[in-house]
Amino acid sequence: MATTAVDVKELPNAYIFVADVPGMRNTDVKVQIENDSILKISGELKRENDSTSDIKYVRVERSAGKFMRKFNLPANARIDSVSAACQDGLLTIMVPKIPPPEPYKPKTYDIQIGSCTFNT
Amino acid sequence: MATTAVDVKELPNAYIFVADVPGMRNTDVKVQIENDSILKISGELKRENDSTSDIKYVRVERSAGKFMRKFNLPANARIDSVSAACQDGLLTIMVPKIPPPEPYKPKTYDIQIGSCTFNT
């Protein structure tokens, strides 16, 4: 299994996940929501065009193989509006937040005070 | 200092260096040859658009900051023909090899044998 590093940051209106996926494009990586609450990122980091037997590896440091990461999403994540893009070897996923309910504001009504005409 | 993983592979006619530089482009990374024998790769892995104070990091795994790697090149590296390109978060550097000299092939000359006409 390969490893891929992920940063998670919180903005006032969204959560942003940024994953290092060097060498990968949109079609190489899969982003899913599981059980309405888990963000799953998976894919496979491959070495490039090494099908020929003429290649000899002198040094191997880069991670390769399948990877999978899962993250529990907060209760206020809007899971039906998640978007993702892969560019320059970075996978960026935006999970918008459900806006918090309007805080309760007690209202004050002015009652017109007229002459006493109540029938008692 | 950030870290960046590098693979080195040898082909019949070249050495190929592949470095993980997620989020970087051609202008963000520097490739140099030092003292006619050392390949130097340097740059800075930056976090994205974090100038606003509204961002709060919930998780930080990705490497960030300046990085520098140096590699001794073999004697048969053609240092005046090195090429490099950065795409999809991968920096690929090709160092061609100087072709080996033609192996010495002893030649055989046929000497025509005639009648003995040497003046002795």
PDB file of C-alpha atoms in Angstrom, chain A residues 8-120:
ATOM      1  CA  VAL A   8      -7.524  19.287   6.348  1.00  0.00           C
ATOM      2  CA  LYS A   9      -8.470  22.892   6.866  1.00  0.00           C
ATOM      3  CA  GLU A  10     -11.645  24.565   8.027  1.00  0.00           C
ATOM      4  CA  LEU A  11     -13.047  27.736   6.514  1.00  0.00           C
ATOM      5  CA  PRO A  12     -16.085  29.624   7.786  1.00  0.00           C
ATOM      6  CA  ASN A  13     -18.277  27.978   5.125  1.00  0.00           C
ATOM      7  CA  ALA A  14     -16.462  24.739   4.152  1.00  0.00           C
ATOM      8  CA  TYR A  15     -13.928  22.038   4.961  1.00  0.00           C
ATOM      9  CA  ILE A  16     -11.048  21.633   2.484  1.00  0.00           C
ATOM     10  CA  PHE A  17      -9.084  18.381   2.098  1.00  0.00           C
ATOM     11  CA  VAL A  18      -5.774  18.581   0.177  1.00  0.00           C
ATOM     12  CA  ALA A  19      -3.973  15.321  -0.678  1.00  0.00           C
ATOM     13  CA  ASP A  20      -0.554  14.823  -2.301  1.00  0.00           C
ATOM     14  CA  VAL A  21      -1.120  12.626  -5.365  1.00  0.00           C
ATOM     15  CA  PRO A  22       1.974  13.289  -7.550  1.00  0.00           C
ATOM     16  CA  GLY A  23       1.641  11.924 -11.065  1.00  0.00           C
ATOM     17  CA  MET A  24      -2.135  11.406 -10.805  1.00  0.00           C
ATOM     18  CA  ARG A  25      -4.964  13.028 -12.737  1.00  0.00           C
ATOM     19  CA  ASN A  26      -8.738  13.281 -12.300  1.00  0.00           C
ATOM     20  CA  THR A  27      -9.361   9.825 -13.739  1.00  0.00           C
ATOM     21  CA  ASP A  28      -6.767   8.117 -11.516  1.00  0.00           C
ATOM     22  CA  VAL A  29      -8.316   8.949  -8.165  1.00  0.00           C
ATOM     23  CA  LYS A  30     -11.703   8.118  -6.612  1.00  0.00           C
ATOM     24  CA  VAL A  31     -13.559  10.248  -4.052  1.00  0.00           C
ATOM     25  CA  GLN A  32     -16.618   8.770  -2.309  1.00  0.00           C
ATOM     26  CA  ILE A  33     -18.969   9.454   0.593  1.00  0.00           C
ATOM     27  CA  GLU A  34     -19.734   6.336   2.644  1.00  0.00           C
ATOM     28  CA  ASN A  35     -22.652   5.967   5.081  1.00  0.00           C
ATOM     29  CA  ASP A  36     -23.488   9.659   4.713  1.00  0.00           C
ATOM     30  CA  SER A  37     -20.598  10.561   6.991  1.00  0.00           C
ATOM     31  CA  ILE A  38     -17.227   9.220   5.765  1.00  0.00           C
ATOM     32  CA  LEU A  39     -15.087  10.782   3.050  1.00  0.00           C
ATOM     33  CA  LYS A  40     -13.088   8.085   1.262  1.00  0.00           C
ATOM     34  CA  ILE A  41     -10.161   8.841  -1.078  1.00  0.00           C
ATOM     35  CA  SER A  42      -8.569   5.987  -3.018  1.00  0.00           C
ATOM     36  CA  GLY A  43      -6.409   5.339  -6.060  1.00  0.00           C
ATOM     37  CA  GLU A  44      -3.136   3.897  -7.181  1.00  0.00           C
ATOM     38  CA  LEU A  45       0.223   5.648  -7.433  1.00  0.00           C
ATOM     39  CA  LYS A  46       1.988   4.085 -10.403  1.00  0.00           C
ATOM     40  CA  ARG A  47       5.526   4.220 -11.665  1.00  0.00           C
ATOM     41  CA  GLU A  48       5.844   5.591 -15.187  1.00  0.00           C
ATOM     42  CA  ASN A  49       6.264   3.533 -18.362  1.00  0.00           C
ATOM     43  CA  ASP A  50       8.399   0.870 -16.787  1.00  0.00           C
ATOM     44  CA  SER A  51       7.157  -1.969 -18.893  1.00  0.00           C
ATOM     45  CA  THR A  52      10.459  -2.292 -20.715  1.00  0.00           C
ATOM     46  CA  SER A  53      13.087  -4.539 -19.196  1.00  0.00           C
ATOM     47  CA  ASP A  54      15.841  -2.094 -20.172  1.00  0.00           C
ATOM     48  CA  ILE A  55      15.152  -0.016 -17.032  1.00  0.00           C
ATOM     49  CA  LYS A  56      17.213  -0.594 -13.904  1.00  0.00           C
ATOM     50  CA  TYR A  57      16.223   1.207 -10.677  1.00  0.00           C
ATOM     51  CA  VAL A  58      19.244   2.751  -8.973  1.00  0.00           C
ATOM     52  CA  ARG A  59      17.259   4.466  -6.177  1.00  0.00           C
ATOM     53  CA  VAL A  60      13.627   4.002  -5.070  1.00  0.00           C
ATOM     54  CA  GLU A  61      12.200   6.489  -2.567  1.00  0.00           C
ATOM     55  CA  ARG A  62       8.783   7.373  -4.026  1.00  0.00           C
ATOM     56  CA  SER A  63       5.699   5.626  -2.720  1.00  0.00           C
ATOM     57  CA  ALA A  64       3.834   3.395  -5.174  1.00  0.00           C
ATOM     58  CA  GLY A  65       0.806   1.103  -5.123  1.00  0.00           C
ATOM     59  CA  LYS A  66      -2.798   1.420  -4.025  1.00  0.00           C
ATOM     60  CA  PHE A  67      -3.773   3.890  -1.316  1.00  0.00           C
ATOM     61  CA  MET A  68      -6.917   4.606   0.668  1.00  0.00           C
ATOM     62  CA  ARG A  69      -7.734   7.237   3.265  1.00  0.00           C
ATOM     63  CA  LYS A  70     -10.968   7.741   5.225  1.00  0.00           C
ATOM     64  CA  PHE A  71     -12.129  10.755   7.206  1.00  0.00           C
ATOM     65  CA  ASN A  72     -15.180  11.184   9.417  1.00  0.00           C
ATOM     66  CA  LEU A  73     -17.074  14.241   8.306  1.00  0.00           C
ATOM     67  CA  PRO A  74     -18.531  16.645  10.876  1.00  0.00           C
ATOM     68  CA  ALA A  75     -22.303  16.745  11.369  1.00  0.00           C
ATOM     69  CA  ASN A  76     -22.550  20.063   9.545  1.00  0.00           C
ATOM     70  CA  ALA A  77     -20.938  18.754   6.326  1.00  0.00           C
ATOM     71  CA  ARG A  78     -23.191  19.161   3.281  1.00  0.00           C
ATOM     72  CA  ILE A  79     -22.455  15.744   1.769  1.00  0.00           C
ATOM     73  CA  ASP A  80     -24.648  16.303  -1.319  1.00  0.00           C
ATOM     74  CA  SER A  81     -22.496  19.228  -2.513  1.00  0.00           C
ATOM     75  CA  VAL A  82     -18.949  17.854  -2.275  1.00  0.00           C
ATOM     76  CA  SER A  83     -16.650  18.826  -5.161  1.00  0.00           C
ATOM     77  CA  ALA A  84     -13.134  17.644  -6.025  1.00  0.00           C
ATOM     78  CA  ALA A  85     -10.385  18.465  -8.528  1.00  0.00           C
ATOM     79  CA  CYS A  86      -6.933  17.077  -9.267  1.00  0.00           C
ATOM     80  CA  GLN A  87      -4.260  19.468 -10.562  1.00  0.00           C
ATOM     81  CA  ASP A  88      -0.446  19.549 -10.465  1.00  0.00           C
ATOM     82  CA  GLY A  89      -0.387  16.412  -8.334  1.00  0.00           C
ATOM     83  CA  LEU A  90      -2.732  17.828  -5.691  1.00  0.00           C
ATOM     84  CA  LEU A  91      -6.238  16.520  -5.013  1.00  0.00           C
ATOM     85  CA  THR A  92      -8.436  19.214  -3.495  1.00  0.00           C
ATOM     86  CA  ILE A  93     -11.863  18.323  -2.077  1.00  0.00           C
ATOM     87  CA  MET A  94     -14.324  20.941  -0.857  1.00  0.00           C
ATOM     88  CA  VAL A  95     -17.062  19.924   1.571  1.00  0.00           C
ATOM     89  CA  PRO A  96     -19.438  22.867   2.139  1.00  0.00           C
ATOM     90  CA  LYS A  97     -20.919  23.416   5.578  1.00  0.00           C
ATOM     91  CA  ILE A  98     -24.635  23.461   6.322  1.00  0.00           C
ATOM     92  CA  PRO A  99     -25.276  27.026   7.478  1.00  0.00           C
ATOM     93  CA  PRO A 100     -26.060  27.178  11.193  1.00  0.00           C
ATOM     94  CA  PRO A 101     -29.722  27.967  12.045  1.00  0.00           C
ATOM     95  CA  GLU A 102     -30.533  31.597  12.533  1.00  0.00           C
ATOM     96  CA  PRO A 103     -30.062  32.427  16.218  1.00  0.00           C
ATOM     97  CA  TYR A 104     -33.350  33.035  18.074  1.00  0.00           C
ATOM     98  CA  LYS A 105     -34.023  36.720  18.281  1.00  0.00           C
ATOM     99  CA  PRO A 106     -36.804  37.637  20.702  1.00  0.00           C
ATOM    100  CA  LYS A 107     -39.070  40.174  19.096  1.00  0.00           C
ATOM    101  CA  THR A 108     -40.649  43.143  20.783  1.00  0.00           C
ATOM    102  CA  TYR A 109     -44.092  44.320  19.682  1.00  0.00           C
ATOM    103  CA  ASP A 110     -45.311  47.770  20.501  1.00  0.00           C
ATOM    104  CA  ILE A 111     -48.932  47.773  21.665  1.00  0.00           C
ATOM    105  CA  GLN A 112     -50.830  50.940  20.990  1.00  0.00           C
ATOM    106  CA  ILE A 113     -52.304  52.320  24.181  1.00  0.00           C
ATOM    107  CA  GLY A 114     -55.650  53.897  23.528  1.00  0.00           C
ATOM    108  CA  SER A 115     -58.594  54.953  25.670  1.00  0.00           C
ATOM    109  CA  CYS A 116     -60.230  52.252  27.822  1.00  0.00           C
ATOM    110  CA  THR A 117     -63.129  51.046  25.716  1.00  0.00           C
ATOM    111  CA  PHE A 118     -63.148  47.411  26.890  1.00  0.00           C
ATOM    112  CA  ASN A 119     -66.674  46.139  27.718  1.00  0.00           C
ATOM    113  CA  THR A 120     -66.344  44.477  31.117  1.00  0.00           C
TER     114      THR A 120
END
